[in-house]
PDB file of C-alpha atoms in Angstrom:
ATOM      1  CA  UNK A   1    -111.327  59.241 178.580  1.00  0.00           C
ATOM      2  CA  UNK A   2    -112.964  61.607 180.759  1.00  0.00           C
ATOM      3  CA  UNK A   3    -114.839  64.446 178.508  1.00  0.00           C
ATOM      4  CA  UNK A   4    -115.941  67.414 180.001  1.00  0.00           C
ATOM      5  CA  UNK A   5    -119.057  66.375 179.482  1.00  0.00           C
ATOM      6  CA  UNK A   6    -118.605  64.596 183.242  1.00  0.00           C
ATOM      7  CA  UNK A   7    -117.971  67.651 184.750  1.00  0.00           C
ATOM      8  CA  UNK A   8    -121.080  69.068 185.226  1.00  0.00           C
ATOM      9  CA  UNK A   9    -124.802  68.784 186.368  1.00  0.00           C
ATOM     10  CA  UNK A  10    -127.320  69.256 183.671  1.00  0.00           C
ATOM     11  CA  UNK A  11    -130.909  70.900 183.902  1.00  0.00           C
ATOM     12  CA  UNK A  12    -133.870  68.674 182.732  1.00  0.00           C
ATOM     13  CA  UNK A  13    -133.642  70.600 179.589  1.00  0.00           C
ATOM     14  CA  UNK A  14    -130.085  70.436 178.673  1.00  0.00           C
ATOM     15  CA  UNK A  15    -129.924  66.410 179.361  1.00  0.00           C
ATOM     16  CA  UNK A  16    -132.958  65.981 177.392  1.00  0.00           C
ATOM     17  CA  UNK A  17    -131.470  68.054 174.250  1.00  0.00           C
ATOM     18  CA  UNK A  18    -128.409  66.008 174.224  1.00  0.00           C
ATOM     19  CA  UNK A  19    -130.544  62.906 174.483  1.00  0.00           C
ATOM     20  CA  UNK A  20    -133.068  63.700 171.817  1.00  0.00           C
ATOM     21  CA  UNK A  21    -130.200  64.677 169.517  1.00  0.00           C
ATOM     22  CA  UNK A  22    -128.630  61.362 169.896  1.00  0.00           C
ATOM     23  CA  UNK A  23    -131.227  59.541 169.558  1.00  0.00           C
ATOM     24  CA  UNK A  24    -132.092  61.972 165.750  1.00  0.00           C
ATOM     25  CA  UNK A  25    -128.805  60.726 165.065  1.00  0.00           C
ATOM     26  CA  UNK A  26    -129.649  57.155 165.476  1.00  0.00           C
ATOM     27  CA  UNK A  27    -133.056  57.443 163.599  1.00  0.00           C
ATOM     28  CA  UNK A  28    -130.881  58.996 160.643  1.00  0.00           C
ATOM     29  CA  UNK A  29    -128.309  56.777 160.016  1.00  0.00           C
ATOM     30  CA  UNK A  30    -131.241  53.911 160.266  1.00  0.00           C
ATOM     31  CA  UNK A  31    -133.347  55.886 157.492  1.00  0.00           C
ATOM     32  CA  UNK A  32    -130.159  56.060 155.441  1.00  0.00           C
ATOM     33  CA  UNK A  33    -129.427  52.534 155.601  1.00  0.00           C
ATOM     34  CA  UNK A  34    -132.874  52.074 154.466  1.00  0.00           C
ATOM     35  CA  UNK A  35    -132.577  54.545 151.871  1.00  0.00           C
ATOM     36  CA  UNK A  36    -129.234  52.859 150.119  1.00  0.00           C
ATOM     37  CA  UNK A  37    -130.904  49.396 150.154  1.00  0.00           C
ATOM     38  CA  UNK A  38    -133.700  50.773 148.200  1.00  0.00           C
ATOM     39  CA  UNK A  39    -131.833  52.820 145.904  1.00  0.00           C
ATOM     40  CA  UNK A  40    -128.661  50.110 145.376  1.00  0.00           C
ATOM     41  CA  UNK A  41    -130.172  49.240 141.676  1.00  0.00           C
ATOM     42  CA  UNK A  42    -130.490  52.836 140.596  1.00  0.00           C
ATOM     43  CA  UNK A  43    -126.587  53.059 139.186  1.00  0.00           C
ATOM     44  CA  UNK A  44    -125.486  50.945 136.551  1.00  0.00           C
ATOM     45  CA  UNK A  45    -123.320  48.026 138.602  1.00  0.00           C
ATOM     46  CA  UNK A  46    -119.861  50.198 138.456  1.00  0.00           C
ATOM     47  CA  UNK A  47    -121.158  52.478 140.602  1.00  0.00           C
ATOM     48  CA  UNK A  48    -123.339  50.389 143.094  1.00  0.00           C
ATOM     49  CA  UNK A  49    -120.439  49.848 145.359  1.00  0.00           C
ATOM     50  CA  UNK A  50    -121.440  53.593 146.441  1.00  0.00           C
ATOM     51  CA  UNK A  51    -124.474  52.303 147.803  1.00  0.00           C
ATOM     52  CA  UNK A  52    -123.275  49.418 149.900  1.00  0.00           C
ATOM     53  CA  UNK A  53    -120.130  51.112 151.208  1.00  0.00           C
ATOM     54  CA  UNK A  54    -122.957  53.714 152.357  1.00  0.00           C
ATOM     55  CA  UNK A  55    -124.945  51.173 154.132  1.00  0.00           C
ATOM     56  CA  UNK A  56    -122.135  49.907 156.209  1.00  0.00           C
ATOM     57  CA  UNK A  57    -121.296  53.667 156.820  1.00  0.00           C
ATOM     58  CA  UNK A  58    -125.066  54.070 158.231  1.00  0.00           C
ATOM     59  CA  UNK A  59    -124.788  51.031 160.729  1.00  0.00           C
ATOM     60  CA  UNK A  60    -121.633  51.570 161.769  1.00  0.00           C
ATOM     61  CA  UNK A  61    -122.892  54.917 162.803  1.00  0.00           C
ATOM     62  CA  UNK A  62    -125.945  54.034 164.067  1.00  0.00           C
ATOM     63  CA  UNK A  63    -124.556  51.244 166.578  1.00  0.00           C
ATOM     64  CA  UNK A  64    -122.051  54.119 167.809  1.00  0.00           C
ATOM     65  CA  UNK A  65    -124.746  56.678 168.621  1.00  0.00           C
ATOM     66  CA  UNK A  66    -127.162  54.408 169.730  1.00  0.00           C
ATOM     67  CA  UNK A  67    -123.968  53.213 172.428  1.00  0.00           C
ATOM     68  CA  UNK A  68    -123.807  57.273 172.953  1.00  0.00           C
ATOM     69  CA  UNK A  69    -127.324  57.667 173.558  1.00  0.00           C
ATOM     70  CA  UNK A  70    -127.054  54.717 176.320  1.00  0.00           C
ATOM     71  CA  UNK A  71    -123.859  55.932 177.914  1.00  0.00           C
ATOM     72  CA  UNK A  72    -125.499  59.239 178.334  1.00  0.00           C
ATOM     73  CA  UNK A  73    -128.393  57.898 180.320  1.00  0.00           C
ATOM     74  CA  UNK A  74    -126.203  55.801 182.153  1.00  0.00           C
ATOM     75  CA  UNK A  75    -123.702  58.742 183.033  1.00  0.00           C
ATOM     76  CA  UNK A  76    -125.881  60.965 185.070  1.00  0.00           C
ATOM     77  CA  UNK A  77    -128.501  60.496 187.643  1.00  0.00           C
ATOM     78  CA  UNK A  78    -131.672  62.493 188.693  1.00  0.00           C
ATOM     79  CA  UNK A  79    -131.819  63.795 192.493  1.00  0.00           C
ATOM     80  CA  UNK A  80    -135.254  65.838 191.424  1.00  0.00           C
ATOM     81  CA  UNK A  81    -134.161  69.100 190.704  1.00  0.00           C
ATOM     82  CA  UNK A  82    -131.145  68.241 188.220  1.00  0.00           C
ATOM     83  CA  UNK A  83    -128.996  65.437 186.578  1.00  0.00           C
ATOM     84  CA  UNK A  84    -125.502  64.986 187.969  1.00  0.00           C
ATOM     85  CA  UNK A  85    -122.355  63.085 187.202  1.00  0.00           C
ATOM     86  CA  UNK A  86    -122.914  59.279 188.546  1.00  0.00           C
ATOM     87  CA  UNK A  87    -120.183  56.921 188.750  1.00  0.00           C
ATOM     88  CA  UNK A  88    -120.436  55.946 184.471  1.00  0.00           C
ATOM     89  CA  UNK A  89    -118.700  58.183 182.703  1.00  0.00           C
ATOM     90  CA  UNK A  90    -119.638  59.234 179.069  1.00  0.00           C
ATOM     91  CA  UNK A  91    -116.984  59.304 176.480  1.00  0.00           C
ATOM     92  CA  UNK A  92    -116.894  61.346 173.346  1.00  0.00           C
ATOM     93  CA  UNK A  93    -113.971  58.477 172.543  1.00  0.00           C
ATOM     94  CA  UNK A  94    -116.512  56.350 170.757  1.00  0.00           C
ATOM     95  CA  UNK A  95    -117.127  58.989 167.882  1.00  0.00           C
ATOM     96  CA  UNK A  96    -113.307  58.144 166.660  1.00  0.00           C
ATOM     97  CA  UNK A  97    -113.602  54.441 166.765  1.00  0.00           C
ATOM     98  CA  UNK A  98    -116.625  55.232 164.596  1.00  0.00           C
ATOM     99  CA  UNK A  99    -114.774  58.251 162.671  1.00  0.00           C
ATOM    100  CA  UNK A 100    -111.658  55.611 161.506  1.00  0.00           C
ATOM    101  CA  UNK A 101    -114.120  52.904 160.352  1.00  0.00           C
ATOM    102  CA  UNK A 102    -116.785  55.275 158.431  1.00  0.00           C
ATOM    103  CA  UNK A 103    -113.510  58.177 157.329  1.00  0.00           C
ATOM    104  CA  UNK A 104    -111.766  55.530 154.528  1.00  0.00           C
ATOM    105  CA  UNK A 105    -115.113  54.569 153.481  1.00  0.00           C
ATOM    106  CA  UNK A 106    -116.622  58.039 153.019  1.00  0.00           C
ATOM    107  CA  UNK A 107    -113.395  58.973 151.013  1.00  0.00           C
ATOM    108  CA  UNK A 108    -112.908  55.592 149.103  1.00  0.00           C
ATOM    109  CA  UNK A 109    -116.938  55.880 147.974  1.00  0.00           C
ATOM    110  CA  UNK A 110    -116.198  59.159 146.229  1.00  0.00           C
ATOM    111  CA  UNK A 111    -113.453  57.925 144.316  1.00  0.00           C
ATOM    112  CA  UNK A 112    -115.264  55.058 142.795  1.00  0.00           C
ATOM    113  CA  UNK A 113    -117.846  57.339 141.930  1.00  0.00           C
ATOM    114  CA  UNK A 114    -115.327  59.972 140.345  1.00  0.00           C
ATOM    115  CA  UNK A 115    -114.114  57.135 138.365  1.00  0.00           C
ATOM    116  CA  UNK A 116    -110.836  57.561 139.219  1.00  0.00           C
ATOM    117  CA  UNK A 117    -109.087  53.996 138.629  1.00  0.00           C
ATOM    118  CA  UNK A 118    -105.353  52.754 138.241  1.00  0.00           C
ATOM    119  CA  UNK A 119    -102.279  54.082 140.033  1.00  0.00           C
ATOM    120  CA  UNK A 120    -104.262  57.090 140.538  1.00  0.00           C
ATOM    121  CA  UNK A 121    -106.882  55.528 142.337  1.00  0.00           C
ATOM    122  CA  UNK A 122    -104.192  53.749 144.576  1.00  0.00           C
ATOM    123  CA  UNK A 123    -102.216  57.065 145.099  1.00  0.00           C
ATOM    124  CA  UNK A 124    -105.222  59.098 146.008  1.00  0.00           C
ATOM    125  CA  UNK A 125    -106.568  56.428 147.813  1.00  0.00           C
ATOM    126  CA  UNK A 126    -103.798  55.711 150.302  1.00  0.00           C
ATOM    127  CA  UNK A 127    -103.111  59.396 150.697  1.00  0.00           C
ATOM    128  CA  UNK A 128    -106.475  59.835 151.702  1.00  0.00           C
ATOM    129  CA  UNK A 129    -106.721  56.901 154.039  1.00  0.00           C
ATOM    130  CA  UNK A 130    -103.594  57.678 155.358  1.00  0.00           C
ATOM    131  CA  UNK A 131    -104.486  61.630 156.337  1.00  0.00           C
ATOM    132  CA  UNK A 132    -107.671  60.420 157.105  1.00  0.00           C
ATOM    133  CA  UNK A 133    -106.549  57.950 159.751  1.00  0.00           C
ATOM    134  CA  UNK A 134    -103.973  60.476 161.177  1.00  0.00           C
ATOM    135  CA  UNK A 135    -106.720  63.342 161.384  1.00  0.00           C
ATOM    136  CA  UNK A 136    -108.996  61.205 163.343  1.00  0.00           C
ATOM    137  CA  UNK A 137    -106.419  59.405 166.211  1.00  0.00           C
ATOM    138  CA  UNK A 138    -104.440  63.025 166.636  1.00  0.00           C
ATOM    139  CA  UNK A 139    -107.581  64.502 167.767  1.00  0.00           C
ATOM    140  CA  UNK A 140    -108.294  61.668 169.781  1.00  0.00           C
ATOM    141  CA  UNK A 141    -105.546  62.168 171.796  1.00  0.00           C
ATOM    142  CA  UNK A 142    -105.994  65.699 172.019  1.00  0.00           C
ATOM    143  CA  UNK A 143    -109.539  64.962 173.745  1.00  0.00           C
ATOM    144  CA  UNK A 144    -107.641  63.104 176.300  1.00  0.00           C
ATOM    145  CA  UNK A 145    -106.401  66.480 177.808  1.00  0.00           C
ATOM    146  CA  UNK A 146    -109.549  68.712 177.157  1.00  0.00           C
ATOM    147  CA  UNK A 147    -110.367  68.325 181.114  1.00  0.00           C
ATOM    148  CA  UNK A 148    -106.547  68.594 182.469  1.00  0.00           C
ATOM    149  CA  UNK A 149    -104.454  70.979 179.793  1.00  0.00           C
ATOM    150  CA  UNK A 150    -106.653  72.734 177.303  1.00  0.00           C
ATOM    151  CA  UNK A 151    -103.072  73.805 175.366  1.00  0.00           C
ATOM    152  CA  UNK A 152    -102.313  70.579 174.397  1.00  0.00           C
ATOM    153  CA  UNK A 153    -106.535  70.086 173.254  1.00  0.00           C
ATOM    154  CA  UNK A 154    -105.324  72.810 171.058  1.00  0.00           C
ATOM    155  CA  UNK A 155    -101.750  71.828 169.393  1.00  0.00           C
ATOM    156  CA  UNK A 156    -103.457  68.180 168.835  1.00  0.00           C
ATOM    157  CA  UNK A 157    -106.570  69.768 167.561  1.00  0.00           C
ATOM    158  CA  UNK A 158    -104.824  72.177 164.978  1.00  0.00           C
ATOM    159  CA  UNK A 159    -102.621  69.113 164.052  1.00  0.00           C
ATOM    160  CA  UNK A 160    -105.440  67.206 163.112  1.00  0.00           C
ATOM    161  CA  UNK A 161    -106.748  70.286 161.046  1.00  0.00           C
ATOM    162  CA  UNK A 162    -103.671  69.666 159.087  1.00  0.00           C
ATOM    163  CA  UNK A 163    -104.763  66.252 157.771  1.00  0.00           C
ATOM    164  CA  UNK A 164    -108.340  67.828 157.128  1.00  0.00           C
ATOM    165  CA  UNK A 165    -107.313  70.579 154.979  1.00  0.00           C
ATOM    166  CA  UNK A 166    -105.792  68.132 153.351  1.00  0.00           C
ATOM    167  CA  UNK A 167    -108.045  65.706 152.859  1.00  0.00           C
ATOM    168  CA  UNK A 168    -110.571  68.601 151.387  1.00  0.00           C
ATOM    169  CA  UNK A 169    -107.555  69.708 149.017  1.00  0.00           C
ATOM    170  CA  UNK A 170    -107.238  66.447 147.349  1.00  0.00           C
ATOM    171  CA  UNK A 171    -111.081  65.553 147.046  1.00  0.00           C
ATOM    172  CA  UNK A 172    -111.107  69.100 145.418  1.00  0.00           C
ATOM    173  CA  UNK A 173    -108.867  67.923 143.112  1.00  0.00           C
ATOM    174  CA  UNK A 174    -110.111  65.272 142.309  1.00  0.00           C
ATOM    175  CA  UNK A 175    -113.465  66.549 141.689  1.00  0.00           C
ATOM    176  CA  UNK A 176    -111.885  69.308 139.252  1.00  0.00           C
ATOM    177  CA  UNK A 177    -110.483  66.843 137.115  1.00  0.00           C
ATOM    178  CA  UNK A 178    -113.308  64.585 136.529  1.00  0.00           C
ATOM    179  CA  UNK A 179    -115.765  67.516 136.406  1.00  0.00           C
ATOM    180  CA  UNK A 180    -114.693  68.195 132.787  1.00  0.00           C
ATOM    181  CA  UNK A 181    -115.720  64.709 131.489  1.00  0.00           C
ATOM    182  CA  UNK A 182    -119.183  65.188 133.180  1.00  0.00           C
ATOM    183  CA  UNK A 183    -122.689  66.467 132.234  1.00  0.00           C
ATOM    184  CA  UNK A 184    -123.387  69.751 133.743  1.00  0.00           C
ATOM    185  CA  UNK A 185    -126.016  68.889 135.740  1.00  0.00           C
ATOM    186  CA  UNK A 186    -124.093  65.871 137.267  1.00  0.00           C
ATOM    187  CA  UNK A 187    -120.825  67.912 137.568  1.00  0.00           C
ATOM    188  CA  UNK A 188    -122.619  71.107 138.942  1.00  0.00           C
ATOM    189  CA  UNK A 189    -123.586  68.198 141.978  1.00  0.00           C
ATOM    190  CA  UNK A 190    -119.825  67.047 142.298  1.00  0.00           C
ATOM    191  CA  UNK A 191    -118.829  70.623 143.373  1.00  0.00           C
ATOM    192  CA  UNK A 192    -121.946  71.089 145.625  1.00  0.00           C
ATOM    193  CA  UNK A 193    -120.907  67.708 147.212  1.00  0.00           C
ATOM    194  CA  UNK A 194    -117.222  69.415 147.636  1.00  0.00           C
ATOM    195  CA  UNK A 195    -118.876  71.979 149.440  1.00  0.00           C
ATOM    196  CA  UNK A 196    -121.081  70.513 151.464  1.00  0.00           C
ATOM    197  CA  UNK A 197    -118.159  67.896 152.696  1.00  0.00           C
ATOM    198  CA  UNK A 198    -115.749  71.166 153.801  1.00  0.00           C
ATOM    199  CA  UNK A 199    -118.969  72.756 155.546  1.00  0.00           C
ATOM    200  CA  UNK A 200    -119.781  69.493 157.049  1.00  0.00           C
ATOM    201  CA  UNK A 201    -116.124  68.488 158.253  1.00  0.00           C
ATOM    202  CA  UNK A 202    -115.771  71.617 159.498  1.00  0.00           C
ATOM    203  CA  UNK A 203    -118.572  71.812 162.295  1.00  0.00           C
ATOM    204  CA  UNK A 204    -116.278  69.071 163.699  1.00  0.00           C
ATOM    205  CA  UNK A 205    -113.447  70.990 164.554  1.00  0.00           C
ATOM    206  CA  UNK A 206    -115.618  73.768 165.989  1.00  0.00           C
ATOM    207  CA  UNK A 207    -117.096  71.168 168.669  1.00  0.00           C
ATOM    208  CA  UNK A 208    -113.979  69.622 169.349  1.00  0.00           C
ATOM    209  CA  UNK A 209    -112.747  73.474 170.589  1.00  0.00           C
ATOM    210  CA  UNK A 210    -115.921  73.839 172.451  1.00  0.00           C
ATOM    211  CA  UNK A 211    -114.155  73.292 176.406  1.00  0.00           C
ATOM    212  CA  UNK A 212    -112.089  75.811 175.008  1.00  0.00           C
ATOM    213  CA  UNK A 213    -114.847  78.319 173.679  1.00  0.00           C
ATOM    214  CA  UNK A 214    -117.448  77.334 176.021  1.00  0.00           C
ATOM    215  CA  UNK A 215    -116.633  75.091 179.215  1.00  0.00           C
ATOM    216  CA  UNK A 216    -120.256  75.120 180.329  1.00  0.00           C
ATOM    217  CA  UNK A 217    -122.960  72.568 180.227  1.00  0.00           C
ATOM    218  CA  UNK A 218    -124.407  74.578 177.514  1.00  0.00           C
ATOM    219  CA  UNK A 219    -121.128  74.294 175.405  1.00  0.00           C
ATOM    220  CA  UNK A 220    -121.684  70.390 176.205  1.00  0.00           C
ATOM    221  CA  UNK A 221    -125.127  70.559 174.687  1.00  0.00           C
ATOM    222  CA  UNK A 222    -123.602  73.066 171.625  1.00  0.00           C
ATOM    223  CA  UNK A 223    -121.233  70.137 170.897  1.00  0.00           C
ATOM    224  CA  UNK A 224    -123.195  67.094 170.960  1.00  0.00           C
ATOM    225  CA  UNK A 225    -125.757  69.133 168.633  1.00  0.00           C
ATOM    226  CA  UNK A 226    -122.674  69.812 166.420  1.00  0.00           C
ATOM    227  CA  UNK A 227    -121.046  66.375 166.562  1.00  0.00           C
ATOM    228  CA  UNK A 228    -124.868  65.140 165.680  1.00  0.00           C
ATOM    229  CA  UNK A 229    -125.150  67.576 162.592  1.00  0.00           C
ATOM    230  CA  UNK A 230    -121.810  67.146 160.822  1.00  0.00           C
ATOM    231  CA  UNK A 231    -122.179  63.119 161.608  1.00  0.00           C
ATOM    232  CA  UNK A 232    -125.749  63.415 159.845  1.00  0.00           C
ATOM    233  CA  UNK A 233    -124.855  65.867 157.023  1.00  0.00           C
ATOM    234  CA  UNK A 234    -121.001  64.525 156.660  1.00  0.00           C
ATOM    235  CA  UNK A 235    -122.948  60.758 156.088  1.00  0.00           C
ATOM    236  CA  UNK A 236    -126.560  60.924 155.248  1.00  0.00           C
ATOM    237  CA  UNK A 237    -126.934  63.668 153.093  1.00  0.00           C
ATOM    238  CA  UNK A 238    -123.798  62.947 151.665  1.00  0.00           C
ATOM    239  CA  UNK A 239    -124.356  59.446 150.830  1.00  0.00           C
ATOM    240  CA  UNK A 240    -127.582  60.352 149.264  1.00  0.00           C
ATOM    241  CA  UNK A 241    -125.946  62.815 147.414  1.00  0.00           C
ATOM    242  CA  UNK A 242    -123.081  60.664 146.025  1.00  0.00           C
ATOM    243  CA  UNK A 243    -125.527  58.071 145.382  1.00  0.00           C
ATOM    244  CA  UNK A 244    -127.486  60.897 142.856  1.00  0.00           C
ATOM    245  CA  UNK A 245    -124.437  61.488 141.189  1.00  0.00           C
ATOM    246  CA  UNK A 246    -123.900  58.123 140.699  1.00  0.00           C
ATOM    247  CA  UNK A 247    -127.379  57.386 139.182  1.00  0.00           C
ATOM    248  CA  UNK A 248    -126.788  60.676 136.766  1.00  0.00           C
ATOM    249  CA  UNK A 249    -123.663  58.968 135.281  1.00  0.00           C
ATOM    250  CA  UNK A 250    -124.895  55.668 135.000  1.00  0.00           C
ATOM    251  CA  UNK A 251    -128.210  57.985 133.216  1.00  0.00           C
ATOM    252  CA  UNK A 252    -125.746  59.459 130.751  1.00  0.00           C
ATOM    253  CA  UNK A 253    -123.459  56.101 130.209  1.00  0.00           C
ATOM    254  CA  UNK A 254    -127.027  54.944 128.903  1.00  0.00           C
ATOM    255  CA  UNK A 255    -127.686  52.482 131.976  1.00  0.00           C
ATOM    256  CA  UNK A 256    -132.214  52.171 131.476  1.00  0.00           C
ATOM    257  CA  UNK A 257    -132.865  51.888 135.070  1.00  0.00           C
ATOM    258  CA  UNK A 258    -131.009  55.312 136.122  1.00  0.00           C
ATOM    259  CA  UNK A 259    -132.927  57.087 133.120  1.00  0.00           C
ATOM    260  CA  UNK A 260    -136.360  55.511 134.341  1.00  0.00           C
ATOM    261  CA  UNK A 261    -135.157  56.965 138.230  1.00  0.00           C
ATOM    262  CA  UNK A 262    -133.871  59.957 136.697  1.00  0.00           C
ATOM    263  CA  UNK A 263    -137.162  61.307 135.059  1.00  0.00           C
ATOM    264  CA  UNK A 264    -139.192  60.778 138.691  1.00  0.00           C
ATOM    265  CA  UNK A 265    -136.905  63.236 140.748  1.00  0.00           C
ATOM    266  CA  UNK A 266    -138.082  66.858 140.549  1.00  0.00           C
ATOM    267  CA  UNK A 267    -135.144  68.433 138.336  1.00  0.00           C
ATOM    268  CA  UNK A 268    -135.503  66.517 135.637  1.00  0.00           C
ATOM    269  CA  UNK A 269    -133.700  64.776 132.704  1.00  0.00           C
ATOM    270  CA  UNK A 270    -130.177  65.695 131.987  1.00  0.00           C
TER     271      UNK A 270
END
């Protein structure tokens, strides 16, 4: 897959942006993971599979970006005034290997923490999967043409929209319904998790139009910075986040060590 990334030279500046930014991502992902271990006895045990399935979410990101951040400095070379293409190419194809793994996980963590079980959980859960799976591979194709036919970037791209819509549809639903068997505080944090999911999922679309709004190595820099954000907010933040809702239920389900972690956080008891 040759991203447009390869077609240009870079200033010291822009290469070093896109390598720093990487390289945050790695550093992220690696503070999450320690971040989950820590916090894994917080929820009473029905919800502590939020924790682990958000540890394997943080290496499996973390080995991808750190494989980014190497291809990157193996893809260009310095002649002393700028960096230019060399004969490794860097590949924005990795992010979608690591987008199917981390995807079912994200999704299947917020069920178990919505407490949806049964044949609802197995509905939602294989339409989720499902979309989620198709949303990731039909924009993977479309980056196969983002250097050669920028129309068909665009039909896979809005395809894959499709399936993300979707996706933030159901999990809105889903959230709704268990909302009203909540404490506020805990269900006022379910909806800002449903928001910050649909702001985070969409910065990825945006990048992925980027040859199309901006074929210039600063539109290669704007997506990589993009790509980097949504991966840390869509993951990190919301890990930590679904990990705080879980530790409220268990707190009002009467599970000791969630109270005891609930009265050291700055907002308080519920």
């Amino acid at each position: 897959m040759e991203n447009m990334e390869n077609l240009f030279s870079y200033s010291s500046v822009q290469y070093d942006i896109i390598n720093h930014v990487l390289v945050l991502g790695v550093g992220a992902m690696m503070s999450g993971l320690a971040y989950f271990i820590m916090t894994i006895k917080d929820s009473s045990p029905r919800y502590r599979l939020t924790s682990v399935i958000s540890s394997v979410v943080m290496v499996s990101a973390a080995l991808i970006l750190f494989n980014q951040q190497q291809s990157w400095q193996h893809a260009f070379a310095w002649d002393g005034n700028k960096w230019n293409p060399s004969a490794t190419t860097f590949s924005n194809g990795f992010r979608y290997v690591n987008w199917s793994i981390d995807v079912p996980m994200l999704l299947t963590q917020l069920l178990i923490v919505l407490g949806v079980s049964g044949a609802a959980f197995r509905r939602r859960w294989v339409g989720l999967v499902v979309a989620g799976i198709l949303m990731i591979y039909t924009g993977y194709v479309g980056q196969f043409y983002e250097t050669t036919d920028i129309t068909k970037l665009l039909i896979w791209g809005a395809i894959s929209t499709v399936f993300m819509i979707y996706i933030c549809y159901i999990v809105g639903i889903s959230i709704a319904e268990t909302n009203v068997s909540m404490p506020p505080k805990a269900a006022r944090l379910a909806k800002a998790l449903f928001w910050l999911l649909v702001v985070a999922w969409t910065l990825y679309p945006i990048a992925y139009l980027i040859p199309w709004l901006s074929p210039t190595p600063n539109g290669m820099v704007a997506r990589q910075i993009l790509y980097t954000i949504a991966d840390i907010t869509s993951k990190v933040i919301y890990g930590v986040m679904l990990g705080q809702l879980a530790t409220r239920l268990s707190a009002a389900e009467g599970y000791e060590p969630a109270r005891e972690s609930m009265k050291s956080v700055i907002y308080g008891r519920d």
